[in-house]
Short mmCIF file of N, CA, C and O in Angstrom, two decimals:
data_model
loop_
_atom_site.label_atom_id
_atom_site.label_comp_id
_atom_site.label_asym_id
_atom_site.label_seq_id
_atom_site.Cartn_x
_atom_site.Cartn_y
_atom_site.Cartn_z
N MET A 1 -4.69 3.78 -23.56
CA MET A 1 -4.66 4.03 -22.15
C MET A 1 -3.34 4.65 -21.70
O MET A 1 -3.33 5.49 -20.82
N GLU A 2 -2.25 4.17 -22.29
CA GLU A 2 -0.95 4.71 -21.90
C GLU A 2 -0.85 6.19 -22.24
O GLU A 2 -0.21 6.95 -21.52
N GLU A 3 -1.47 6.60 -23.35
CA GLU A 3 -1.45 8.02 -23.71
C GLU A 3 -2.15 8.84 -22.63
O GLU A 3 -1.70 9.93 -22.28
N LEU A 4 -3.26 8.32 -22.13
CA LEU A 4 -4.00 9.03 -21.09
C LEU A 4 -3.17 9.12 -19.81
O LEU A 4 -3.12 10.17 -19.16
N ALA A 5 -2.49 8.04 -19.45
CA ALA A 5 -1.63 8.07 -18.25
C ALA A 5 -0.53 9.11 -18.40
O ALA A 5 -0.22 9.85 -17.46
N MET A 6 0.06 9.18 -19.59
CA MET A 6 1.11 10.18 -19.82
C MET A 6 0.53 11.59 -19.74
O MET A 6 1.14 12.50 -19.17
N LYS A 7 -0.66 11.79 -20.31
CA LYS A 7 -1.31 13.10 -20.27
C LYS A 7 -1.62 13.48 -18.82
O LYS A 7 -1.41 14.64 -18.42
N ILE A 8 -2.11 12.54 -18.04
CA ILE A 8 -2.40 12.80 -16.62
C ILE A 8 -1.14 13.21 -15.88
O ILE A 8 -1.13 14.20 -15.15
N GLU A 9 -0.07 12.47 -16.10
CA GLU A 9 1.20 12.79 -15.44
C GLU A 9 1.69 14.18 -15.82
O GLU A 9 2.11 14.96 -14.96
N GLN A 10 1.61 14.52 -17.10
CA GLN A 10 2.03 15.84 -17.57
C GLN A 10 1.21 16.94 -16.91
O GLN A 10 1.75 17.95 -16.45
N GLU A 11 -0.10 16.74 -16.87
CA GLU A 11 -0.98 17.77 -16.30
C GLU A 11 -0.80 17.92 -14.80
O GLU A 11 -0.89 19.02 -14.27
N ILE A 12 -0.56 16.82 -14.11
CA ILE A 12 -0.30 16.91 -12.67
C ILE A 12 0.95 17.76 -12.42
O ILE A 12 0.95 18.66 -11.59
N LYS A 13 2.01 17.47 -13.17
CA LYS A 13 3.25 18.24 -13.01
C LYS A 13 3.04 19.70 -13.37
O LYS A 13 3.58 20.60 -12.71
N LYS A 14 2.26 19.95 -14.42
CA LYS A 14 2.04 21.31 -14.89
C LYS A 14 1.14 22.11 -13.94
O LYS A 14 1.44 23.25 -13.60
N GLN A 15 0.06 21.49 -13.49
CA GLN A 15 -0.93 22.21 -12.69
C GLN A 15 -0.68 22.15 -11.18
O GLN A 15 -1.04 23.08 -10.47
N TYR A 16 -0.09 21.06 -10.70
CA TYR A 16 0.05 20.88 -9.26
C TYR A 16 1.50 20.73 -8.80
O TYR A 16 1.76 20.65 -7.61
N LYS A 17 2.42 20.60 -9.72
CA LYS A 17 3.86 20.48 -9.45
C LYS A 17 4.28 19.12 -8.89
O LYS A 17 5.40 18.71 -9.07
N SER A 18 3.39 18.41 -8.19
CA SER A 18 3.76 17.09 -7.67
C SER A 18 2.50 16.24 -7.49
O SER A 18 1.39 16.76 -7.33
N VAL A 19 2.70 14.94 -7.48
CA VAL A 19 1.59 14.01 -7.27
C VAL A 19 1.05 14.20 -5.85
O VAL A 19 -0.15 14.13 -5.63
N ARG A 20 1.93 14.46 -4.92
CA ARG A 20 1.51 14.66 -3.52
C ARG A 20 0.54 15.83 -3.41
O ARG A 20 -0.51 15.72 -2.77
N GLN A 21 0.87 16.96 -4.03
CA GLN A 21 -0.01 18.13 -3.98
C GLN A 21 -1.35 17.83 -4.66
O GLN A 21 -2.40 18.24 -4.18
N PHE A 22 -1.29 17.10 -5.79
CA PHE A 22 -2.52 16.74 -6.48
C PHE A 22 -3.39 15.82 -5.60
O PHE A 22 -4.59 16.01 -5.50
N ALA A 23 -2.75 14.86 -4.95
CA ALA A 23 -3.48 13.94 -4.07
C ALA A 23 -4.17 14.69 -2.92
O ALA A 23 -5.33 14.42 -2.60
N ILE A 24 -3.47 15.63 -2.34
CA ILE A 24 -4.04 16.42 -1.25
C ILE A 24 -5.23 17.24 -1.75
O ILE A 24 -6.28 17.28 -1.12
N ALA A 25 -5.08 17.86 -2.92
CA ALA A 25 -6.14 18.71 -3.48
C ALA A 25 -7.39 17.91 -3.85
O ALA A 25 -8.50 18.42 -3.73
N THR A 26 -7.20 16.67 -4.29
CA THR A 26 -8.33 15.89 -4.79
C THR A 26 -8.91 14.92 -3.78
O THR A 26 -10.04 14.46 -3.95
N GLY A 27 -8.13 14.57 -2.77
CA GLY A 27 -8.59 13.57 -1.81
C GLY A 27 -8.39 12.15 -2.30
O GLY A 27 -8.83 11.20 -1.66
N ILE A 28 -7.74 11.99 -3.44
CA ILE A 28 -7.43 10.66 -3.97
C ILE A 28 -6.12 10.22 -3.33
O ILE A 28 -5.15 10.98 -3.33
N PRO A 29 -6.07 9.00 -2.79
CA PRO A 29 -4.82 8.56 -2.15
C PRO A 29 -3.64 8.65 -3.11
O PRO A 29 -3.74 8.27 -4.28
N GLN A 30 -2.54 9.16 -2.59
CA GLN A 30 -1.33 9.32 -3.41
C GLN A 30 -0.88 7.98 -3.97
O GLN A 30 -0.44 7.89 -5.12
N THR A 31 -1.01 6.92 -3.18
CA THR A 31 -0.59 5.59 -3.64
C THR A 31 -1.42 5.14 -4.84
O THR A 31 -0.88 4.49 -5.74
N THR A 32 -2.69 5.49 -4.87
CA THR A 32 -3.55 5.14 -6.00
C THR A 32 -3.07 5.84 -7.26
O THR A 32 -2.97 5.23 -8.33
N ILE A 33 -2.76 7.11 -7.14
CA ILE A 33 -2.31 7.89 -8.30
C ILE A 33 -0.96 7.38 -8.79
O ILE A 33 -0.78 7.14 -9.99
N VAL A 34 -0.02 7.19 -7.88
CA VAL A 34 1.31 6.72 -8.25
C VAL A 34 1.22 5.35 -8.92
O VAL A 34 1.85 5.11 -9.95
N SER A 35 0.42 4.47 -8.35
CA SER A 35 0.25 3.13 -8.92
C SER A 35 -0.34 3.21 -10.33
O SER A 35 0.11 2.51 -11.24
N GLY A 36 -1.34 4.07 -10.52
CA GLY A 36 -1.95 4.23 -11.84
C GLY A 36 -0.98 4.76 -12.87
O GLY A 36 -0.98 4.34 -14.02
N LEU A 37 -0.14 5.70 -12.46
CA LEU A 37 0.84 6.27 -13.38
C LEU A 37 1.95 5.26 -13.69
O LEU A 37 2.44 5.21 -14.82
N LYS A 38 2.31 4.47 -12.71
CA LYS A 38 3.39 3.50 -12.90
C LYS A 38 2.92 2.26 -13.67
O LYS A 38 3.58 1.80 -14.59
N ASN A 39 1.75 1.72 -13.30
CA ASN A 39 1.28 0.46 -13.86
C ASN A 39 0.24 0.63 -14.97
O ASN A 39 -0.21 -0.36 -15.53
N GLY A 40 -0.16 1.86 -15.22
CA GLY A 40 -1.19 2.10 -16.23
C GLY A 40 -2.54 2.29 -15.56
O GLY A 40 -2.84 1.66 -14.55
N ILE A 41 -3.35 3.15 -16.13
CA ILE A 41 -4.63 3.47 -15.51
C ILE A 41 -5.69 2.43 -15.80
O ILE A 41 -6.79 2.49 -15.26
N GLY A 42 -5.38 1.45 -16.65
CA GLY A 42 -6.34 0.41 -16.98
C GLY A 42 -6.81 -0.37 -15.77
O GLY A 42 -7.91 -0.91 -15.76
N GLY A 43 -5.99 -0.45 -14.74
CA GLY A 43 -6.35 -1.18 -13.54
C GLY A 43 -7.07 -0.34 -12.50
O GLY A 43 -7.50 -0.86 -11.48
N MET A 44 -7.19 0.96 -12.75
CA MET A 44 -7.85 1.86 -11.80
C MET A 44 -9.36 1.78 -11.96
O MET A 44 -9.86 1.48 -13.04
N ALA A 45 -10.05 2.08 -10.90
CA ALA A 45 -11.51 2.15 -10.97
C ALA A 45 -11.91 3.28 -11.92
O ALA A 45 -11.27 4.34 -11.93
N TYR A 46 -12.94 3.04 -12.69
CA TYR A 46 -13.39 4.02 -13.68
C TYR A 46 -13.70 5.36 -13.00
O TYR A 46 -13.34 6.42 -13.51
N GLU A 47 -14.35 5.31 -11.85
CA GLU A 47 -14.73 6.53 -11.13
C GLU A 47 -13.50 7.34 -10.74
O GLU A 47 -13.52 8.57 -10.78
N THR A 48 -12.42 6.66 -10.39
CA THR A 48 -11.18 7.34 -10.01
C THR A 48 -10.56 8.04 -11.22
O THR A 48 -10.12 9.18 -11.12
N VAL A 49 -10.55 7.34 -12.36
CA VAL A 49 -10.01 7.94 -13.58
C VAL A 49 -10.83 9.18 -13.96
O VAL A 49 -10.27 10.23 -14.30
N VAL A 50 -12.14 9.07 -13.88
CA VAL A 50 -13.02 10.20 -14.21
C VAL A 50 -12.74 11.37 -13.27
O VAL A 50 -12.63 12.52 -13.70
N LYS A 51 -12.58 11.08 -11.99
CA LYS A 51 -12.32 12.13 -10.99
C LYS A 51 -10.98 12.81 -11.28
O LYS A 51 -10.90 14.05 -11.27
N ILE A 52 -9.95 12.01 -11.55
CA ILE A 52 -8.63 12.57 -11.87
C ILE A 52 -8.72 13.47 -13.09
O ILE A 52 -8.22 14.60 -13.08
N CYS A 53 -9.34 12.96 -14.14
CA CYS A 53 -9.44 13.73 -15.39
C CYS A 53 -10.27 15.00 -15.20
O CYS A 53 -9.98 16.04 -15.79
N SER A 54 -11.28 14.90 -14.38
CA SER A 54 -12.12 16.08 -14.11
C SER A 54 -11.31 17.18 -13.43
O SER A 54 -11.36 18.35 -13.82
N TYR A 55 -10.52 16.82 -12.41
CA TYR A 55 -9.69 17.80 -11.72
C TYR A 55 -8.65 18.43 -12.65
O TYR A 55 -8.29 19.59 -12.50
N LEU A 56 -8.17 17.62 -13.62
CA LEU A 56 -7.11 18.10 -14.51
C LEU A 56 -7.67 18.71 -15.80
O LEU A 56 -6.91 19.14 -16.66
N HIS A 57 -9.00 18.71 -15.92
CA HIS A 57 -9.67 19.24 -17.12
C HIS A 57 -9.24 18.49 -18.38
O HIS A 57 -8.99 19.09 -19.43
N ILE A 58 -9.16 17.16 -18.25
CA ILE A 58 -8.83 16.29 -19.38
C ILE A 58 -10.14 15.68 -19.88
O ILE A 58 -10.87 15.06 -19.10
N GLU A 59 -10.40 15.85 -21.16
CA GLU A 59 -11.63 15.32 -21.75
C GLU A 59 -11.46 13.82 -22.01
O GLU A 59 -10.50 13.39 -22.64
N LEU A 60 -12.40 13.03 -21.50
CA LEU A 60 -12.33 11.58 -21.67
C LEU A 60 -13.03 11.09 -22.93
O LEU A 60 -12.89 9.94 -23.30
N VAL A 61 -13.78 11.93 -23.57
CA VAL A 61 -14.54 11.52 -24.74
C VAL A 61 -13.84 11.98 -26.00
O VAL A 61 -13.45 13.13 -26.13
N ASN A 62 -13.66 11.06 -26.91
CA ASN A 62 -13.10 11.37 -28.22
C ASN A 62 -14.26 11.39 -29.20
O ASN A 62 -14.79 10.34 -29.56
N TYR A 63 -14.66 12.57 -29.62
CA TYR A 63 -15.82 12.69 -30.48
C TYR A 63 -15.52 12.29 -31.93
O TYR A 63 -16.42 12.19 -32.74
N ASP A 64 -14.25 12.05 -32.25
CA ASP A 64 -13.89 11.61 -33.60
C ASP A 64 -14.18 10.13 -33.80
O ASP A 64 -14.28 9.66 -34.92
N THR A 65 -14.28 9.37 -32.72
CA THR A 65 -14.51 7.94 -32.79
C THR A 65 -15.89 7.63 -32.25
O THR A 65 -16.25 8.06 -31.16
N HIS A 66 -16.64 6.86 -33.02
CA HIS A 66 -17.98 6.46 -32.59
C HIS A 66 -17.85 5.34 -31.57
O HIS A 66 -17.31 4.29 -31.85
N LEU A 67 -18.31 5.58 -30.36
CA LEU A 67 -18.23 4.60 -29.30
C LEU A 67 -19.56 4.52 -28.60
O LEU A 67 -20.08 5.51 -28.10
N VAL A 68 -20.12 3.33 -28.58
CA VAL A 68 -21.39 3.11 -27.91
C VAL A 68 -21.11 2.38 -26.60
O VAL A 68 -20.57 1.27 -26.61
N MET A 69 -21.42 3.02 -25.50
CA MET A 69 -21.14 2.44 -24.19
C MET A 69 -22.40 1.76 -23.64
O MET A 69 -23.13 2.31 -22.83
N THR A 70 -22.65 0.54 -24.11
CA THR A 70 -23.75 -0.24 -23.59
C THR A 70 -23.31 -0.92 -22.29
O THR A 70 -22.12 -0.91 -21.95
N ASN A 71 -24.25 -1.51 -21.59
CA ASN A 71 -23.90 -2.25 -20.38
C ASN A 71 -22.94 -3.40 -20.68
O ASN A 71 -22.06 -3.70 -19.89
N ASP A 72 -23.13 -4.05 -21.85
CA ASP A 72 -22.22 -5.13 -22.24
C ASP A 72 -20.79 -4.62 -22.43
O ASP A 72 -19.84 -5.28 -22.02
N VAL A 73 -20.64 -3.46 -23.04
CA VAL A 73 -19.31 -2.89 -23.26
C VAL A 73 -18.68 -2.53 -21.91
O VAL A 73 -17.50 -2.82 -21.68
N ILE A 74 -19.44 -1.94 -21.04
CA ILE A 74 -18.93 -1.58 -19.71
C ILE A 74 -18.51 -2.84 -18.95
O ILE A 74 -17.44 -2.88 -18.33
N ASP A 75 -19.34 -3.89 -19.01
CA ASP A 75 -18.98 -5.16 -18.35
C ASP A 75 -17.70 -5.73 -18.93
O ASP A 75 -16.83 -6.22 -18.21
N MET A 76 -17.58 -5.66 -20.26
CA MET A 76 -16.39 -6.19 -20.93
C MET A 76 -15.14 -5.41 -20.49
O MET A 76 -14.09 -6.00 -20.22
N VAL A 77 -15.23 -4.09 -20.42
CA VAL A 77 -14.09 -3.28 -19.99
C VAL A 77 -13.72 -3.61 -18.55
O VAL A 77 -12.54 -3.75 -18.22
N ASN A 78 -14.72 -3.76 -17.70
CA ASN A 78 -14.44 -4.12 -16.30
C ASN A 78 -13.75 -5.47 -16.20
O ASN A 78 -12.81 -5.64 -15.41
N MET A 79 -14.21 -6.44 -16.99
CA MET A 79 -13.56 -7.76 -16.99
C MET A 79 -12.12 -7.64 -17.51
O MET A 79 -11.20 -8.22 -16.94
N PHE A 80 -11.94 -6.89 -18.59
CA PHE A 80 -10.60 -6.73 -19.17
C PHE A 80 -9.65 -6.10 -18.15
O PHE A 80 -8.51 -6.53 -18.01
N ASN A 81 -10.14 -5.11 -17.42
CA ASN A 81 -9.30 -4.43 -16.42
C ASN A 81 -8.88 -5.34 -15.28
O ASN A 81 -7.91 -5.05 -14.58
N SER A 82 -9.59 -6.44 -15.07
CA SER A 82 -9.22 -7.36 -13.98
C SER A 82 -8.29 -8.48 -14.45
O SER A 82 -7.86 -9.30 -13.64
N LEU A 83 -7.95 -8.51 -15.74
CA LEU A 83 -7.06 -9.54 -16.27
C LEU A 83 -5.60 -9.25 -15.93
O LEU A 83 -5.21 -8.10 -15.78
N ASP A 84 -4.81 -10.32 -15.87
CA ASP A 84 -3.37 -10.13 -15.76
C ASP A 84 -2.81 -9.91 -17.17
O ASP A 84 -3.56 -9.89 -18.15
N GLU A 85 -1.50 -9.73 -17.28
CA GLU A 85 -0.89 -9.43 -18.59
C GLU A 85 -1.15 -10.52 -19.62
O GLU A 85 -1.41 -10.23 -20.79
N LYS A 86 -1.09 -11.77 -19.19
CA LYS A 86 -1.32 -12.88 -20.11
C LYS A 86 -2.75 -12.85 -20.64
O LYS A 86 -3.00 -13.06 -21.82
N GLY A 87 -3.70 -12.57 -19.75
CA GLY A 87 -5.10 -12.48 -20.16
C GLY A 87 -5.34 -11.32 -21.10
O GLY A 87 -6.06 -11.45 -22.10
N GLU A 88 -4.74 -10.16 -20.80
CA GLU A 88 -4.87 -9.00 -21.68
C GLU A 88 -4.33 -9.33 -23.07
O GLU A 88 -4.95 -9.01 -24.08
N HIS A 89 -3.18 -9.98 -23.09
CA HIS A 89 -2.54 -10.33 -24.35
C HIS A 89 -3.44 -11.26 -25.17
O HIS A 89 -3.62 -11.08 -26.37
N ALA A 90 -4.03 -12.26 -24.51
CA ALA A 90 -4.90 -13.22 -25.19
C ALA A 90 -6.13 -12.53 -25.77
O ALA A 90 -6.51 -12.77 -26.92
N VAL A 91 -6.75 -11.65 -24.98
CA VAL A 91 -7.94 -10.94 -25.44
C VAL A 91 -7.61 -10.03 -26.61
O VAL A 91 -8.33 -9.99 -27.62
N LEU A 92 -6.51 -9.28 -26.51
CA LEU A 92 -6.13 -8.37 -27.60
C LEU A 92 -5.80 -9.14 -28.88
O LEU A 92 -6.15 -8.71 -29.98
N ALA A 93 -5.14 -10.28 -28.75
CA ALA A 93 -4.82 -11.10 -29.93
C ALA A 93 -6.10 -11.61 -30.58
O ALA A 93 -6.25 -11.56 -31.80
N PHE A 94 -7.04 -12.09 -29.76
CA PHE A 94 -8.30 -12.60 -30.30
C PHE A 94 -9.11 -11.48 -30.96
O PHE A 94 -9.67 -11.65 -32.05
N MET A 95 -9.16 -10.31 -30.30
CA MET A 95 -9.90 -9.18 -30.88
C MET A 95 -9.29 -8.75 -32.20
O MET A 95 -10.00 -8.41 -33.14
N SER A 96 -7.97 -8.75 -32.28
CA SER A 96 -7.29 -8.39 -33.51
C SER A 96 -7.66 -9.35 -34.63
O SER A 96 -7.96 -8.94 -35.75
N MET A 97 -7.67 -10.64 -34.31
CA MET A 97 -8.02 -11.65 -35.31
C MET A 97 -9.46 -11.45 -35.78
O MET A 97 -9.75 -11.45 -36.98
N GLU A 98 -10.37 -11.24 -34.85
CA GLU A 98 -11.77 -11.06 -35.21
C GLU A 98 -12.00 -9.76 -35.99
O GLU A 98 -12.79 -9.71 -36.92
N PHE A 99 -11.28 -8.72 -35.62
CA PHE A 99 -11.38 -7.45 -36.36
C PHE A 99 -10.97 -7.65 -37.81
O PHE A 99 -11.66 -7.23 -38.73
N ASN A 100 -9.85 -8.32 -38.02
CA ASN A 100 -9.38 -8.57 -39.38
C ASN A 100 -10.35 -9.47 -40.15
O ASN A 100 -10.61 -9.26 -41.33
N ARG A 101 -10.91 -10.49 -39.48
CA ARG A 101 -11.88 -11.37 -40.13
C ARG A 101 -13.12 -10.60 -40.55
O ARG A 101 -13.60 -10.73 -41.68
N CYS A 102 -13.63 -9.76 -39.66
CA CYS A 102 -14.84 -8.99 -39.95
C CYS A 102 -14.63 -7.95 -41.04
O CYS A 102 -15.59 -7.53 -41.69
N ASN A 103 -13.40 -7.55 -41.24
CA ASN A 103 -13.10 -6.57 -42.28
C ASN A 103 -12.68 -7.23 -43.60
O ASN A 103 -12.11 -6.58 -44.46
N GLY A 104 -12.95 -8.54 -43.71
CA GLY A 104 -12.75 -9.23 -44.98
C GLY A 104 -11.35 -9.70 -45.27
O GLY A 104 -11.06 -10.12 -46.39
N SER A 105 -10.47 -9.66 -44.30
CA SER A 105 -9.11 -10.11 -44.53
C SER A 105 -9.09 -11.63 -44.64
O SER A 105 -9.60 -12.34 -43.77
N LEU A 106 -8.52 -12.13 -45.71
CA LEU A 106 -8.45 -13.58 -45.91
C LEU A 106 -7.37 -14.22 -45.06
O LEU A 106 -7.44 -15.40 -44.73
N ASP A 107 -6.35 -13.46 -44.72
CA ASP A 107 -5.27 -14.00 -43.89
C ASP A 107 -5.33 -13.43 -42.48
O ASP A 107 -4.34 -13.06 -41.89
N TYR A 108 -6.55 -13.38 -41.92
CA TYR A 108 -6.75 -12.75 -40.61
C TYR A 108 -6.01 -13.47 -39.49
O TYR A 108 -5.56 -12.84 -38.53
N ILE A 109 -5.83 -14.77 -39.59
CA ILE A 109 -5.11 -15.49 -38.54
C ILE A 109 -3.64 -15.11 -38.56
O ILE A 109 -3.04 -14.85 -37.52
N ALA A 110 -3.05 -15.02 -39.75
CA ALA A 110 -1.64 -14.63 -39.87
C ALA A 110 -1.44 -13.20 -39.37
O ALA A 110 -0.47 -12.91 -38.66
N LYS A 111 -2.38 -12.32 -39.72
CA LYS A 111 -2.27 -10.93 -39.25
C LYS A 111 -2.36 -10.87 -37.72
O LYS A 111 -1.63 -10.13 -37.08
N ALA A 112 -3.27 -11.64 -37.15
CA ALA A 112 -3.42 -11.65 -35.69
C ALA A 112 -2.15 -12.17 -35.04
O ALA A 112 -1.71 -11.64 -34.02
N PHE A 113 -1.54 -13.19 -35.63
CA PHE A 113 -0.29 -13.73 -35.10
C PHE A 113 0.80 -12.66 -35.13
O PHE A 113 1.52 -12.47 -34.16
N ASP A 114 0.91 -11.93 -36.25
CA ASP A 114 1.91 -10.87 -36.37
C ASP A 114 1.67 -9.78 -35.33
O ASP A 114 2.60 -9.30 -34.69
N GLN A 115 0.40 -9.37 -35.17
CA GLN A 115 0.09 -8.33 -34.21
C GLN A 115 0.34 -8.80 -32.79
O GLN A 115 0.78 -8.04 -31.93
N SER A 116 0.08 -10.08 -32.53
CA SER A 116 0.35 -10.64 -31.21
C SER A 116 1.84 -10.61 -30.91
O SER A 116 2.26 -10.27 -29.80
N ALA A 117 2.64 -10.95 -31.90
CA ALA A 117 4.10 -10.91 -31.73
C ALA A 117 4.58 -9.49 -31.47
O ALA A 117 5.45 -9.26 -30.63
N GLU A 118 3.98 -8.51 -32.16
CA GLU A 118 4.34 -7.11 -31.95
C GLU A 118 3.98 -6.67 -30.53
O GLU A 118 4.76 -5.96 -29.89
N LEU A 119 2.82 -7.10 -30.04
CA LEU A 119 2.41 -6.75 -28.68
C LEU A 119 3.40 -7.32 -27.66
O LEU A 119 3.80 -6.64 -26.72
N THR A 120 3.80 -8.56 -27.86
CA THR A 120 4.75 -9.19 -26.94
C THR A 120 6.08 -8.46 -26.96
O THR A 120 6.66 -8.18 -25.91
N GLU A 121 6.54 -8.12 -28.16
CA GLU A 121 7.81 -7.39 -28.29
C GLU A 121 7.74 -6.04 -27.60
O GLU A 121 8.67 -5.63 -26.90
N ARG A 122 6.62 -5.34 -27.76
CA ARG A 122 6.45 -4.03 -27.14
C ARG A 122 6.46 -4.17 -25.62
O ARG A 122 7.08 -3.38 -24.92
N LYS A 123 5.77 -5.18 -25.09
CA LYS A 123 5.74 -5.40 -23.65
C LYS A 123 7.15 -5.66 -23.12
O LYS A 123 7.53 -5.14 -22.08
N LEU A 124 7.91 -6.47 -23.85
CA LEU A 124 9.27 -6.77 -23.42
C LEU A 124 10.14 -5.52 -23.40
O LEU A 124 10.92 -5.32 -22.48
N SER A 125 10.00 -4.68 -24.40
CA SER A 125 10.82 -3.47 -24.45
C SER A 125 10.42 -2.48 -23.37
O SER A 125 11.24 -1.72 -22.88
N GLU A 126 9.13 -2.51 -22.95
CA GLU A 126 8.68 -1.62 -21.88
C GLU A 126 9.17 -2.08 -20.53
O GLU A 126 9.25 -1.31 -19.59
N GLN A 127 9.51 -3.36 -20.41
CA GLN A 127 9.88 -3.92 -19.12
C GLN A 127 11.37 -4.28 -19.10
O GLN A 127 11.76 -5.35 -18.68
N LYS A 128 12.19 -3.33 -19.53
CA LYS A 128 13.64 -3.57 -19.57
C LYS A 128 14.16 -3.86 -18.17
O LYS A 128 13.70 -3.29 -17.19
N SER A 129 15.14 -4.73 -18.13
CA SER A 129 15.72 -5.07 -16.84
C SER A 129 17.19 -5.46 -17.03
O SER A 129 17.55 -6.07 -18.02
N SER A 130 18.00 -5.13 -16.06
CA SER A 130 19.40 -5.53 -16.12
C SER A 130 19.58 -6.91 -15.51
O SER A 130 20.63 -7.51 -15.63
N ASN A 131 18.60 -7.43 -14.82
CA ASN A 131 18.66 -8.73 -14.19
C ASN A 131 18.25 -9.79 -15.21
O ASN A 131 17.10 -9.86 -15.60
N PRO A 132 19.17 -10.67 -15.66
CA PRO A 132 18.84 -11.66 -16.68
C PRO A 132 17.77 -12.63 -16.24
O PRO A 132 16.97 -13.08 -17.04
N PHE A 133 17.70 -12.97 -14.94
CA PHE A 133 16.67 -13.89 -14.47
C PHE A 133 15.29 -13.25 -14.54
O PHE A 133 14.31 -13.89 -14.85
N GLU A 134 15.24 -11.96 -14.27
CA GLU A 134 13.97 -11.23 -14.38
C GLU A 134 13.51 -11.19 -15.84
O GLU A 134 12.35 -11.34 -16.15
N MET A 135 14.44 -10.99 -16.77
CA MET A 135 14.10 -10.98 -18.21
C MET A 135 13.56 -12.33 -18.64
O MET A 135 12.63 -12.40 -19.43
N ILE A 136 14.11 -13.41 -18.11
CA ILE A 136 13.61 -14.75 -18.45
C ILE A 136 12.16 -14.87 -18.00
O ILE A 136 11.31 -15.36 -18.74
N ASN A 137 11.84 -14.38 -16.80
CA ASN A 137 10.46 -14.42 -16.31
C ASN A 137 9.54 -13.57 -17.17
O ASN A 137 8.40 -13.94 -17.43
N ILE A 138 10.02 -12.41 -17.60
CA ILE A 138 9.21 -11.53 -18.46
C ILE A 138 8.93 -12.22 -19.79
O ILE A 138 7.80 -12.23 -20.28
N ILE A 139 9.94 -12.85 -20.36
CA ILE A 139 9.77 -13.55 -21.64
C ILE A 139 8.80 -14.70 -21.48
O ILE A 139 7.89 -14.89 -22.28
N LYS A 140 8.93 -15.47 -20.39
CA LYS A 140 8.00 -16.58 -20.15
C LYS A 140 6.58 -16.09 -19.96
O LYS A 140 5.64 -16.71 -20.44
N SER A 141 6.39 -14.98 -19.27
CA SER A 141 5.04 -14.47 -19.04
C SER A 141 4.40 -13.96 -20.31
O SER A 141 3.19 -13.93 -20.42
N GLY A 142 5.19 -13.60 -21.30
CA GLY A 142 4.65 -13.11 -22.58
C GLY A 142 4.24 -14.23 -23.50
O GLY A 142 3.62 -14.02 -24.52
N GLN A 143 4.56 -15.46 -23.15
CA GLN A 143 4.23 -16.59 -24.03
C GLN A 143 2.82 -17.05 -23.83
O GLN A 143 2.19 -16.87 -22.87
#
């Protein structure tokens, strides 16, 4: 998702020069676009992401990966998008463990733990702060 947000930001700058001009051209509120670029597009409504990508001529389908979009998958994505960071982290850790288990890994729990630690570390590095009290809150929220 972060790659898509970066691609959207690049294309807006390239094609429209500013988020404001893009917002005016598309009718999408500027605050919605700015929030999506700042916080990630995972929290945006699917229809908004499709509209943004359509205006920017960004293809949303990766034909190299087999993806079946059933109603269950769509419901799952919608639920995931409504989670807070702790919930996202828990779901990703569980999915990682199950993926490793289904692929025959005998140490799938250890692998999931390692991947969970990597996710937490990445989140912390993305949320750098000079305020030590804020860093304590970020560390606590990652637990």
